[in-house]
mmCIF file of C-alpha atoms in Angstrom:
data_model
loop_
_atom_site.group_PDB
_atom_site.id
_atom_site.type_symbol
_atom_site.label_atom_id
_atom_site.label_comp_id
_atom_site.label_asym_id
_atom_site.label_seq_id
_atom_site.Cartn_x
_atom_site.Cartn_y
_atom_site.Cartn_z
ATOM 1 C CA UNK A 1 88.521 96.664 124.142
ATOM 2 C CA UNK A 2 92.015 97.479 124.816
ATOM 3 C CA UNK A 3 94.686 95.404 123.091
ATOM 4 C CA UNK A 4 97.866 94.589 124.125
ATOM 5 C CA UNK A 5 99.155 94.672 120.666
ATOM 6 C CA UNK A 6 99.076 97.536 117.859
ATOM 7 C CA UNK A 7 96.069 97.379 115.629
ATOM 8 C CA UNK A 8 94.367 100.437 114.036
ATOM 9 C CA UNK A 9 91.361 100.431 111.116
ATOM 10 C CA UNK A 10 90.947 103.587 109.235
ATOM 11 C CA UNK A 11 87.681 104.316 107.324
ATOM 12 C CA UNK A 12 88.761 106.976 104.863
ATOM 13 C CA UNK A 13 88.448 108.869 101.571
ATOM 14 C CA UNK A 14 91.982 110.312 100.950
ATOM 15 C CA UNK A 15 94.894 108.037 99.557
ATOM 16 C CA UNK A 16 97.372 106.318 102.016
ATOM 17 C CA UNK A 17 101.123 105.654 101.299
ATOM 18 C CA UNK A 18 102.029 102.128 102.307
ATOM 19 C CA UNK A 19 105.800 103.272 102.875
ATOM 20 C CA UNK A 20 104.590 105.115 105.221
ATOM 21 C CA UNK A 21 101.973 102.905 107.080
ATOM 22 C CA UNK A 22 104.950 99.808 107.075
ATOM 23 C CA UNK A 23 107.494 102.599 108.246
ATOM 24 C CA UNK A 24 104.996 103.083 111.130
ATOM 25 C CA UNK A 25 103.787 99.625 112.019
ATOM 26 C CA UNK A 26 107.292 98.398 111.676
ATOM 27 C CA UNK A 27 108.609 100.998 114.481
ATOM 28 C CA UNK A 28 106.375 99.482 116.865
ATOM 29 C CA UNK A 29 108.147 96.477 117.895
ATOM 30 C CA UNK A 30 111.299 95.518 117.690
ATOM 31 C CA UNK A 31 110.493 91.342 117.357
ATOM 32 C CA UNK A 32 109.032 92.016 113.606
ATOM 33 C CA UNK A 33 110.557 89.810 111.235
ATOM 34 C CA UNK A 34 107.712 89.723 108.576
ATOM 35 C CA UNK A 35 105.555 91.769 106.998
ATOM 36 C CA UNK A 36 102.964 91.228 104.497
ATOM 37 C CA UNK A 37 100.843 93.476 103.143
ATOM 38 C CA UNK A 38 97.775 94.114 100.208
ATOM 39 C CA UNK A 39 97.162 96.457 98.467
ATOM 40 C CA UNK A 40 93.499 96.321 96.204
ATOM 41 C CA UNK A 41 92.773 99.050 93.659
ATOM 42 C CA UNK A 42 89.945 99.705 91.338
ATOM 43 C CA UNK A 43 89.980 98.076 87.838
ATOM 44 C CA UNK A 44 88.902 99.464 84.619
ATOM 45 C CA UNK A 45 86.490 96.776 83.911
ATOM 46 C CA UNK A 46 84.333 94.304 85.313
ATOM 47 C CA UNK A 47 83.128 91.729 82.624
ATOM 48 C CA UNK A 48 86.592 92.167 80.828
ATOM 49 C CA UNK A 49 85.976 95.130 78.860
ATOM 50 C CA UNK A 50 88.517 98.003 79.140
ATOM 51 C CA UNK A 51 87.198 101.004 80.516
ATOM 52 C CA UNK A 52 83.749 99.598 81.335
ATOM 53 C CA UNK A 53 84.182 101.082 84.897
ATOM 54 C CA UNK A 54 84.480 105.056 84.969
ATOM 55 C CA UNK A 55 84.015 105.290 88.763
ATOM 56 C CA UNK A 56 82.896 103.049 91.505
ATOM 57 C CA UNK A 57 81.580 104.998 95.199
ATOM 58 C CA UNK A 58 81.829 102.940 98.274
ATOM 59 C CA UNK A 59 79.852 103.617 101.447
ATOM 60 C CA UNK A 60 80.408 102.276 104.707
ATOM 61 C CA UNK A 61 78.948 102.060 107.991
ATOM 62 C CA UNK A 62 80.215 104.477 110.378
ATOM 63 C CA UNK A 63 81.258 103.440 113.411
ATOM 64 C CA UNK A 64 80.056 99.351 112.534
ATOM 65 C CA UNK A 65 82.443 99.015 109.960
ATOM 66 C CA UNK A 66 85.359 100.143 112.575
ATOM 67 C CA UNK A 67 84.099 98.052 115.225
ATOM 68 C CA UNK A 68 83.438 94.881 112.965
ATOM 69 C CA UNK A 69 87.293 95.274 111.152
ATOM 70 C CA UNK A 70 88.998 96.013 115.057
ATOM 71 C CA UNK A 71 86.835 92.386 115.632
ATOM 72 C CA UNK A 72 88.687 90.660 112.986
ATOM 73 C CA UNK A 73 92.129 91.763 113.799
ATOM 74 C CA UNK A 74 91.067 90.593 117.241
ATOM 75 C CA UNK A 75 90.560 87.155 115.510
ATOM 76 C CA UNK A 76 93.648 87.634 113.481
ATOM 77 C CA UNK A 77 95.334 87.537 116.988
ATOM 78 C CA UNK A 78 93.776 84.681 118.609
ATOM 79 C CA UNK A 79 94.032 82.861 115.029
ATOM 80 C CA UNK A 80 97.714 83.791 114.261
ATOM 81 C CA UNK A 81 101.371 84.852 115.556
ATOM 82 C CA UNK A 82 101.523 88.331 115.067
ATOM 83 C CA UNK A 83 102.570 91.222 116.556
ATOM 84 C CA UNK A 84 100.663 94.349 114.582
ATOM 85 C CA UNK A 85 97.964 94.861 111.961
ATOM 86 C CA UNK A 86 96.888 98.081 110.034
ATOM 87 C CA UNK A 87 93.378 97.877 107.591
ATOM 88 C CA UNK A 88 92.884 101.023 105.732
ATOM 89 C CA UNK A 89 89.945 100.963 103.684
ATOM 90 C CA UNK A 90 88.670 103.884 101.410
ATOM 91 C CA UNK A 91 85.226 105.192 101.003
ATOM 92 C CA UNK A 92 83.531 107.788 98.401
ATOM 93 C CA UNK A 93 83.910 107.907 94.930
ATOM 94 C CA UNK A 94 86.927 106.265 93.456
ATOM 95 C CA UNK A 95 88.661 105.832 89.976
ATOM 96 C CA UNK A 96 90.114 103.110 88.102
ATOM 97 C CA UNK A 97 93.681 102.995 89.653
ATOM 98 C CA UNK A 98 92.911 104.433 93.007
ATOM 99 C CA UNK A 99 93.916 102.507 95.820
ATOM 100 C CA UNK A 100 90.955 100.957 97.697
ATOM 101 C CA UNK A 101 92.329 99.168 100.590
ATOM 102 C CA UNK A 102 95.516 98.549 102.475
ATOM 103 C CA UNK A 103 96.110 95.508 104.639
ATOM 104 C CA UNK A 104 99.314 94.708 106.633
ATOM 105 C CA UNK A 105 100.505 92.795 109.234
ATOM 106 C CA UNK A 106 103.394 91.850 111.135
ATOM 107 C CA UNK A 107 105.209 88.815 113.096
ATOM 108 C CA UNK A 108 108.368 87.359 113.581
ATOM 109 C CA UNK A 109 107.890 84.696 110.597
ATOM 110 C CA UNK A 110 106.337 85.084 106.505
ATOM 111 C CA UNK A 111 103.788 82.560 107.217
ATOM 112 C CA UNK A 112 102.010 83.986 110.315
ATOM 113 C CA UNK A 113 102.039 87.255 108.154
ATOM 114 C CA UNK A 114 100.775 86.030 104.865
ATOM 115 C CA UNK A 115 98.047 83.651 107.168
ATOM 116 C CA UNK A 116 96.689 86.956 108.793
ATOM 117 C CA UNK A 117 97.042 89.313 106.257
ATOM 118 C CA UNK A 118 94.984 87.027 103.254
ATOM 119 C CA UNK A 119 92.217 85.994 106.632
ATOM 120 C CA UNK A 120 92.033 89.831 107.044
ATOM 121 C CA UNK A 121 91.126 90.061 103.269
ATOM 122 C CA UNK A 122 89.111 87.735 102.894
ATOM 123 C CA UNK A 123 87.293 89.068 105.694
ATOM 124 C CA UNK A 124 87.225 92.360 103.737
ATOM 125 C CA UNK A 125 86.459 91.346 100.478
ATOM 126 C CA UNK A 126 83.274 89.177 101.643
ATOM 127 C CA UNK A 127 81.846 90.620 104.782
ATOM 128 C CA UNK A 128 82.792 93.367 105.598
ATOM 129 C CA UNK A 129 79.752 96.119 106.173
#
């Protein structure tokens, strides 16, 4: 499908810079007002323990996973005001303090922005393949 709006899932295993992904998203459009972003990273523990996690490795499904998130931020834009979204969501083998995901979003207001980026999340965090 071809949007009339910026939106752009990445599926990788090196680290991303969210300076630089906001730099880009925000030079996009010139209406932005907002933006929200996540940012989820690996913790050291699971049950509560410190250092009970040494590594985690995340797999996806390639070309699914993609085509599922661009789905989403389709929703995200029926659902919500905003302009732009960017999900950037790591794969392989990760250590406690690595970044895991990156979600951000733009509008003209904070509340379509927060709406769309936590609905993007959740999406993430619970369905995601």
């Amino acid at each position: 499908m071809t949007h009339s709006y910026p939106s752009r899932v990445s599926i990788q295993t090196q680290d991303f810079d969210l300076n630089t992904e906001i730099a880009a998203l925000r030079a996009q459009d010139g209406r932005i007002g907002a933006v929200c972003s996540f940012i989820g990273t690996v913790r050291d523990r699971n049950s509560g323990r410190t250092g009970e996690v040494q590594s985690m490795e995340l797999e996806h499904y390639p070309g699914m996973t993609e085509k599922s998130i661009e789905a989403m931020i389709d929703a995200a834009h029926q659902r919500f005001d905003i302009f732009g979204a960017r999900v950037i969501h790591r794969v392989g083998l990760l250590q406690p303090l690595d970044q895991i995901v990156m979600v951000a979003v733009t509008s003209a207001h904070r509340g379509e922005s927060f709406a769309a980026c936590e609905f993007l999340m959740d999406y993430l965090k619970t369905q995601a393949p």
